[in-house]
Coordinates of C-alpha atoms and ligand atoms in Angstrom, one line a residue:
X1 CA 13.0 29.4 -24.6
X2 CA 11.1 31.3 -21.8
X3 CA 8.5 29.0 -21.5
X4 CA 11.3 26.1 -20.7
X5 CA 13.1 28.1 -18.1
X6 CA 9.5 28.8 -16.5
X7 CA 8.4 25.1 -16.1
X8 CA 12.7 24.2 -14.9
X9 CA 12.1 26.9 -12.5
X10 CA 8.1 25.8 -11.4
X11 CA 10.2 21.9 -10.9
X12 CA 12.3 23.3 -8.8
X13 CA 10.5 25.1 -7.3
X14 CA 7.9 22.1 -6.6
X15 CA 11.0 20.1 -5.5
X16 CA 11.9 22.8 -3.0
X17 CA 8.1 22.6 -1.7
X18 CA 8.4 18.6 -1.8
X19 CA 11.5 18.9 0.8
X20 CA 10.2 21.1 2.9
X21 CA 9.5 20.3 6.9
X22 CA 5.3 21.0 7.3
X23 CA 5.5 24.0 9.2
X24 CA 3.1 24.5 12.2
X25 CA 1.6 28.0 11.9
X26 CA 2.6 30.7 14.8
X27 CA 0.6 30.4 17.9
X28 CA -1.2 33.1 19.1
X29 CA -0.8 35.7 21.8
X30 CA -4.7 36.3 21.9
X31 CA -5.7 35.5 26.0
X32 CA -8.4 33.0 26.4
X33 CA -10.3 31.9 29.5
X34 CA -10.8 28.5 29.5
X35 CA -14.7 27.5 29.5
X36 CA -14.2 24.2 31.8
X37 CA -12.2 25.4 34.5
X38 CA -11.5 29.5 34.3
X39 CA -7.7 29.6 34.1
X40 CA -6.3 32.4 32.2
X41 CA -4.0 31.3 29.1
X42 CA -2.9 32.0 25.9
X43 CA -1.6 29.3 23.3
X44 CA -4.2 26.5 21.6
X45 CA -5.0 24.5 24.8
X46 CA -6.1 25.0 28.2
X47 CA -2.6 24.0 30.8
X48 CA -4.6 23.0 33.2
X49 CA -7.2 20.9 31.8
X50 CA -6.4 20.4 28.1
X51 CA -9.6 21.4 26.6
X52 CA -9.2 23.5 23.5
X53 CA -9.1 27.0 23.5
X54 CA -11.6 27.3 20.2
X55 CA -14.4 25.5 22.4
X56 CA -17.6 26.5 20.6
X57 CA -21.2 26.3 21.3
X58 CA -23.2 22.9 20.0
X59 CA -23.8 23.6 16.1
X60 CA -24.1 20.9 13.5
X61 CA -20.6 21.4 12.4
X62 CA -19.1 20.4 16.2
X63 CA -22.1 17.8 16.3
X64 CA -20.3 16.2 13.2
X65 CA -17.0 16.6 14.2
X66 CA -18.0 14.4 17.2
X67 CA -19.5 12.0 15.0
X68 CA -16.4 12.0 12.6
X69 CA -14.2 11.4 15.4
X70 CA -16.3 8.4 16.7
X71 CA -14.8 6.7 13.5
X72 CA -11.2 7.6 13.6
X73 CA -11.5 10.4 11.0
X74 CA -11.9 13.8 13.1
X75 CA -8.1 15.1 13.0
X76 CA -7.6 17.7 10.1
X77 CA -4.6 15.4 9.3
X78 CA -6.0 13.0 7.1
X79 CA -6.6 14.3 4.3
X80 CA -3.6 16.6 3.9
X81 CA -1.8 13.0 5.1
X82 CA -3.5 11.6 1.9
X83 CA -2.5 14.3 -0.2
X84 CA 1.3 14.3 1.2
X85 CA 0.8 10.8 0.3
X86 CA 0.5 11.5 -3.2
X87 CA 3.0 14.9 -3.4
X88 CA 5.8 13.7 -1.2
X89 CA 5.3 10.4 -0.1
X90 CA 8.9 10.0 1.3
X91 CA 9.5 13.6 2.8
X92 CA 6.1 13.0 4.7
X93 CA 8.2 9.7 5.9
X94 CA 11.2 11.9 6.9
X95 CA 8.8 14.7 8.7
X96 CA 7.5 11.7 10.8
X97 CA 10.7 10.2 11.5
X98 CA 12.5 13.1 12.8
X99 CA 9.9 13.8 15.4
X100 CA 6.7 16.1 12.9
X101 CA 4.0 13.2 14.6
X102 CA 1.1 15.4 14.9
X103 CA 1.1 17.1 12.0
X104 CA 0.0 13.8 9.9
X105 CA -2.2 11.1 10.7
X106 CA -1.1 8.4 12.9
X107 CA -0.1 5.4 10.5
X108 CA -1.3 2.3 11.2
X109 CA -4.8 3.9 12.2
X110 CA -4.9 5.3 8.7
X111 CA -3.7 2.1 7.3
X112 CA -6.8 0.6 8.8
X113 CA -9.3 3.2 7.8
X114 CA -7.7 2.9 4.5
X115 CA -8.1 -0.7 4.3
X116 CA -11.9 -0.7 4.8
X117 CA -12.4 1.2 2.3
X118 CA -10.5 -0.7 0.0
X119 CA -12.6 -3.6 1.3
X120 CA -15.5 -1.5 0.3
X121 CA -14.2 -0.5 -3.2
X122 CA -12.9 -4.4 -4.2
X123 CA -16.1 -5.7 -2.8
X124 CA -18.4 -4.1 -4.5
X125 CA -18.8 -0.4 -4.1
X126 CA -17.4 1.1 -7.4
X127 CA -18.6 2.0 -10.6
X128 CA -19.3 -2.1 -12.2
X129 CA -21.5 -2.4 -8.9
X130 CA -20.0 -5.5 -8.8
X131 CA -17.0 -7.4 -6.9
X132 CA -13.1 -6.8 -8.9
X133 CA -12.3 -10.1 -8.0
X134 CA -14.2 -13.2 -10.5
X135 CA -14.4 -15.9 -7.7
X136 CA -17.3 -14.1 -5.5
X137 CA -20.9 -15.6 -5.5
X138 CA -22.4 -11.8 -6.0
X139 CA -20.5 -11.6 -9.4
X140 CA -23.1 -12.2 -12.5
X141 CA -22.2 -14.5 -15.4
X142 CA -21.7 -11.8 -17.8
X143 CA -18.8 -9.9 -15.5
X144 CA -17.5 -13.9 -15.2
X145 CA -17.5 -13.9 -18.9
X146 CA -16.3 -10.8 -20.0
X147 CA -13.0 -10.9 -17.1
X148 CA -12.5 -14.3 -18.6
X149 CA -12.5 -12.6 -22.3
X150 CA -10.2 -9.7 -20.6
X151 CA -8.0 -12.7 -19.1
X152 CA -7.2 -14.4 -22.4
X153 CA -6.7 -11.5 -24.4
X154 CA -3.9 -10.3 -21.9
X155 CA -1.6 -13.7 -21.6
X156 CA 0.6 -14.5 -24.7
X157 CA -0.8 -17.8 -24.6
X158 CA -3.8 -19.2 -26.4
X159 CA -7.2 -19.9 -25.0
X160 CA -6.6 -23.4 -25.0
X161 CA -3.5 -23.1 -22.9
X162 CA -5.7 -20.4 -20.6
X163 CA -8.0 -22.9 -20.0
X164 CA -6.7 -25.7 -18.8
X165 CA -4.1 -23.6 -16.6
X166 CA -7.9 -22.5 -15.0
X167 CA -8.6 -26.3 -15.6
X168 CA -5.4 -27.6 -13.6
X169 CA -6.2 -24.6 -10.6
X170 CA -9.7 -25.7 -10.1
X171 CA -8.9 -29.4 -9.8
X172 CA -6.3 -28.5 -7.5
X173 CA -8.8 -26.5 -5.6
X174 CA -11.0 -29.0 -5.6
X175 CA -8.7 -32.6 -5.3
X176 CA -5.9 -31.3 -3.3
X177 CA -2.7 -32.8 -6.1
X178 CA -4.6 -34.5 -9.1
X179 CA -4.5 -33.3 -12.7
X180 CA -4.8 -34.2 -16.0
X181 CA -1.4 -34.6 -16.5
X182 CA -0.4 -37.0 -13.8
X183 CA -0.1 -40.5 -15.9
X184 CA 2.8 -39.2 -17.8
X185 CA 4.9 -36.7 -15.1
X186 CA 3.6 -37.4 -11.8
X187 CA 5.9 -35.2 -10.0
X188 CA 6.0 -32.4 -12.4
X189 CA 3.1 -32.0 -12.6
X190 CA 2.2 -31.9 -9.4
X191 CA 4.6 -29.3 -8.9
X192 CA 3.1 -27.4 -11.6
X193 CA -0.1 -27.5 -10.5
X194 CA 0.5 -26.8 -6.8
X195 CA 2.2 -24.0 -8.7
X196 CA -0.4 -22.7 -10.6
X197 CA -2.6 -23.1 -8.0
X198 CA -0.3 -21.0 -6.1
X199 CA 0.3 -18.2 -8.3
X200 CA -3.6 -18.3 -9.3
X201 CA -5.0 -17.8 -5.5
X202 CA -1.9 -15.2 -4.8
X203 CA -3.6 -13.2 -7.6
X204 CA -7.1 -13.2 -6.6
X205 CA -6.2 -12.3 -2.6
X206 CA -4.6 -9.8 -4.2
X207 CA -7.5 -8.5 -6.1
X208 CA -9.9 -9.1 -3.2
X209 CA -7.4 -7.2 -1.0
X210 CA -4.7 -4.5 -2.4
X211 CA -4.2 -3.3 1.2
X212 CA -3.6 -6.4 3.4
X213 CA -1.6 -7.6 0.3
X214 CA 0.8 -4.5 0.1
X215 CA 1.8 -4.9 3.5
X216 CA 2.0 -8.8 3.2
X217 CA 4.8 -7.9 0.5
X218 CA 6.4 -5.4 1.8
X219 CA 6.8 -6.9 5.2
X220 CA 8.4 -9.8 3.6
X221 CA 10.7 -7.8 1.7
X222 CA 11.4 -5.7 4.9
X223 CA 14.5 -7.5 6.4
X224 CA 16.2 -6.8 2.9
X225 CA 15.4 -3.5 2.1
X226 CA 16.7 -3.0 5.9
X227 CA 20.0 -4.3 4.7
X228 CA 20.0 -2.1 1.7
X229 CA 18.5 1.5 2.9
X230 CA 20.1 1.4 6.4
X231 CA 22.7 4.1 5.6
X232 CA 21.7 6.0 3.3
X233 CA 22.5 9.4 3.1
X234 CA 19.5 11.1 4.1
X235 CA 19.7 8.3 7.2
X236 CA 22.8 6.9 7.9
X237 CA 21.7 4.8 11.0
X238 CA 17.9 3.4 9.8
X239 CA 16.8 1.6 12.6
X240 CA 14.3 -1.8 11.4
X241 CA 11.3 0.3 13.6
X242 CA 12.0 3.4 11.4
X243 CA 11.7 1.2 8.7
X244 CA 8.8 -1.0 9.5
X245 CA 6.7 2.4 10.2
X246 CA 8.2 3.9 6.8
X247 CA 6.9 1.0 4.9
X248 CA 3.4 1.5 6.6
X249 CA 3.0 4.8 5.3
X250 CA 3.9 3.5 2.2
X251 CA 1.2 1.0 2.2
X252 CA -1.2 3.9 2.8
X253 CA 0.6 5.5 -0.2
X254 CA -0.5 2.2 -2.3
X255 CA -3.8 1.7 -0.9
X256 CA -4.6 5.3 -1.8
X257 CA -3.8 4.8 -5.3
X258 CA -5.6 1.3 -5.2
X259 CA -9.3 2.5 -4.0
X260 CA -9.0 4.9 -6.7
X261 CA -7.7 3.1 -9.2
X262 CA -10.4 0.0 -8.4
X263 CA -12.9 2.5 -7.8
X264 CA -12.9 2.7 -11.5
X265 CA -12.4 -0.4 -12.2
X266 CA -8.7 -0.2 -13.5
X267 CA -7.3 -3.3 -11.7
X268 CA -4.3 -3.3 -14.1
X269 CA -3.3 0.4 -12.9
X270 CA -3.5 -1.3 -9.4
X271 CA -1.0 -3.6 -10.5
X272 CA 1.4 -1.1 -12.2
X273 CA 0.8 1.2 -8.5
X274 CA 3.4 -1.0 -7.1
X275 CA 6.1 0.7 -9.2
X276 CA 5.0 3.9 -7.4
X277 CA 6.6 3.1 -4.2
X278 CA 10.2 3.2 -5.9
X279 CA 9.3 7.1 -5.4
X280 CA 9.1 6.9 -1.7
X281 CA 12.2 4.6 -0.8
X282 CA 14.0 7.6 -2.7
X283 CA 12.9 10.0 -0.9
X284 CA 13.9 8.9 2.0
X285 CA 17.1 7.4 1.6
X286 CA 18.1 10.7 -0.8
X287 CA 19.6 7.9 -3.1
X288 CA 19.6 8.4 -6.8
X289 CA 17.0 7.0 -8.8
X290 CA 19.1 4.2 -10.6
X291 CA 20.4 3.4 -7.4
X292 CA 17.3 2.9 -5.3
X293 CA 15.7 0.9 -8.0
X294 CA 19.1 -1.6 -8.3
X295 CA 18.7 -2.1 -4.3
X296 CA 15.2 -2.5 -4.5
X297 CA 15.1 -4.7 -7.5
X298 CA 17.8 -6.7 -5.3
X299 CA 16.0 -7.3 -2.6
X300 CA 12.6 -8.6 -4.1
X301 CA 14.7 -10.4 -6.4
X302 CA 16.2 -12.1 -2.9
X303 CA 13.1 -12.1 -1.5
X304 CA 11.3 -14.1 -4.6
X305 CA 14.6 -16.8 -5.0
X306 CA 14.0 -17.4 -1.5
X307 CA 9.7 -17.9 -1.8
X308 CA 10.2 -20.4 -4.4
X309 CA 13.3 -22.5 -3.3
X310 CA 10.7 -22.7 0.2
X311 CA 7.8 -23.3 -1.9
X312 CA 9.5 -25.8 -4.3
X313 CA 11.3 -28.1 -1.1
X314 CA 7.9 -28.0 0.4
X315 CA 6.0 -29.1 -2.8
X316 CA 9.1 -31.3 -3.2
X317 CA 8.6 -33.2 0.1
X318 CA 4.8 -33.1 0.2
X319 CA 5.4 -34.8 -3.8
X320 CA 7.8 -37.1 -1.8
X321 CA 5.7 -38.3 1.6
X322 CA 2.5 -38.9 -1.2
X323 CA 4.9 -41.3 -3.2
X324 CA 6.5 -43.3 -0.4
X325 CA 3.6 -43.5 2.0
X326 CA 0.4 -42.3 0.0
Ligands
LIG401 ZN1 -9.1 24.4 31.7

C-alpha cells in the first residue's frame, strides 16, 4: 500500500519535472576584467566585446572545445537537448516556442548532425558491420540470405507468394511495367506491380535513411496536423512556422531513437519508433491521449487516401498513354 503511494507520488512528481520551464541558473555578482579589452563587468560575457568571462589559458580541454565546435557540436546543449528529447520531448517544444532558444540546441543544425550519424549507423557502422538495408553492394550473401529468411518469416504469406512479389519488384526495377502477369490483366497488373514496386523502394529509403524519411512524412502530414493541433489548449493560435519547427524537433526525437535502435541492429524497433511521436504532439497541444491519437490517426489517414488516389490516377494514366499510343 506504501509502496504504491511512493511510485503515484515519484509519477507525479516526474510529471511535475517533465512540465517544468529549464531554468537558467543565477548569474553571478563576481567582477571580472575582461582579458581582450580591460572593461570592468560582472555577468557571463564581456558588454563590450562579447568574449566570455570564463576565458582560460590554452589546455587540451579548450583545445577540444575548439575542435568540437568546428563540427557543430561545442554548445553544452546537445546532449541535455538529446536527453529532453527522450524525457519531455513536447515540453522541450513548448520551452522553445515560448522564447527558451538558447538553452537547447538549435533544431535543424541538430537534425543535420543527427542525420549523419544515422547515415553512419544504417550504412555500416553498427554492431552487424554491415549495411541495415539488403540492396547495398557492401552487404555479403549470407546477411542477403538470412534478411531474406527474416523477411518471409515476418509476412503472413508464403514463400512462394514472397517471392514473386520480390520477383514482380525486380522486373519492375529492371523493365519499367512488365511482369509475369501481364497476358491475363494487363492493367491490373501493372498497377500492382508499379505498386509493389512502390511500396518495396519506399521501404528500403526508409531503411537506408530513418532521418530524411521522418521528415519526408511528417512534412507531408504537416498541413493536416496544422488543421488539427492549431488550437489546442496548451496553444490556441499554432502558427504553420511553430509547427513546422515543432515537427523538426520531433524528427530529432525519431532519429535519436533510430541510431540507437539500428545501432543494434533492431530495424523493427525503428519501425515501431514512429508510434513514439504520438508522445510529443501531446505534449504540446495538452490534449488527452485518446484525443491526440484520433487527430493524428485522422490526418495520416487523410494524408495516405490522398497518396494513393495520386499515385493510382497517375499509374492509371501512365497504364492509359502505354495502351493508346505505346
Ligand atoms: Zn571585452
Amino acid at each position: 500500500m506504501k509502496k504504491k503511494f511512493n511510485l503515484k507520488e515519484k509519477i507525479q512528481q516526474f510529471r511535475a519535472w517533465q512540465e517544468r520551464p529549464r531554468e537558467v541558473a543565477p548569474m553571478s555578482t563576481e567582477e571580472h576584467e575582461c582579458l581582450n579589452c580591460q572593461d570592468h563587468y560582472t555577468g557571463n560575457y564581456c558588454p563590450r566585446c562579447g568574449q566570455a568571462a570564463n576565458t582560460d589559458r590554452l589546455s587540451m580541454k579548450v583545445a577540444a572545445e575548439n575542435f568540437a565546435e568546428a563540427y557543430g557540436m561545442g554548445e553544452r546543449g546537445m546532449f541535455r537537448t538529446i536527453l529532453d528529447l527522450i524525457l519531455r520531448p513536447g515540453h522541450l517544444i513548448l520551452d522553445y516556442l515560448r522564447g527558451k532558444r538558447v538553452s537547447y540546441f538549435a533544431p535543424f543544425k541538430m537534425y543535420f548532425l543527427l542525420a549523419a550519424v544515422s547515415l553512419l549507423v544504417t550504412h555500416g557502422l553498427n554492431i552487424t558491420g554491415h549495411a541495415l538495408h539488403d540492396d547495398s553492394e557492401n552487404v555479403t550473401e549470407e546477411v542477403r540470405q538470412e534478411k531474406g529468411a527474416k523477411k518471409t518469416s515476418n509476412t503472413s504469406g508464403t514463400s512462394e507468394e514472397n517471392a514473386s512479389a520480390k520477383e514482380l519488384s525486380v522486373t519492375v526495377d529492371e523493365e519499367g511495367v512488365h511482369s509475369s502477369f501481364e497476358e491475363n490483366h494487363p492493367m491490373k497488373s501493372r498497377i500492382n506491380s508499379i505498386l509493389y514496386g512502390a511500396m518495396d523502394k519506399i521501404e528500403r529509403f526508409s531503411q537506408k535513411y530513418p532521418s530524411i524519411n521522418i521528415l519526408l512524412l511528417l512534412m507531408l502530414i504537416s498541413g493536416n496536423l496544422f488543421l488539427f493541433f492549431r488550437h489546442s489548449p496548451n496553444i490556441p493560435d499554432l502558427r504553420y512556422p511553430e509547427l513546422f519547427i515543432s515537427l523538426v524537433y520531433i524528427a530529432n526525437m525519431y532519429t535519436v531513437y533510430s541510431i540507437v535502435f539500428d545501432f543494434f541492429s533492431l530495424t523493427k524497433l525503428t519501425s515501431y519508433a514512429l508510434f513514439l511521436t504520438i508522445i510529443p504532439l501531446k505534449q504540446i497541444s495538452g490534449y488527452s491521449w485518446w484525443r491526440t491519437i484520433l487527430k493524428t490517426v485522422v490526418a495520416f489517414t487523410i494524408m495516405l487516401v490522398l497518396f494513393i488516389v495520386f499515385i493510382v490516377l497517375a499509374v492509371l494514366g501512365v497504364g492509359l498513354f502505354v495502351k493508346y499510343h505505346g
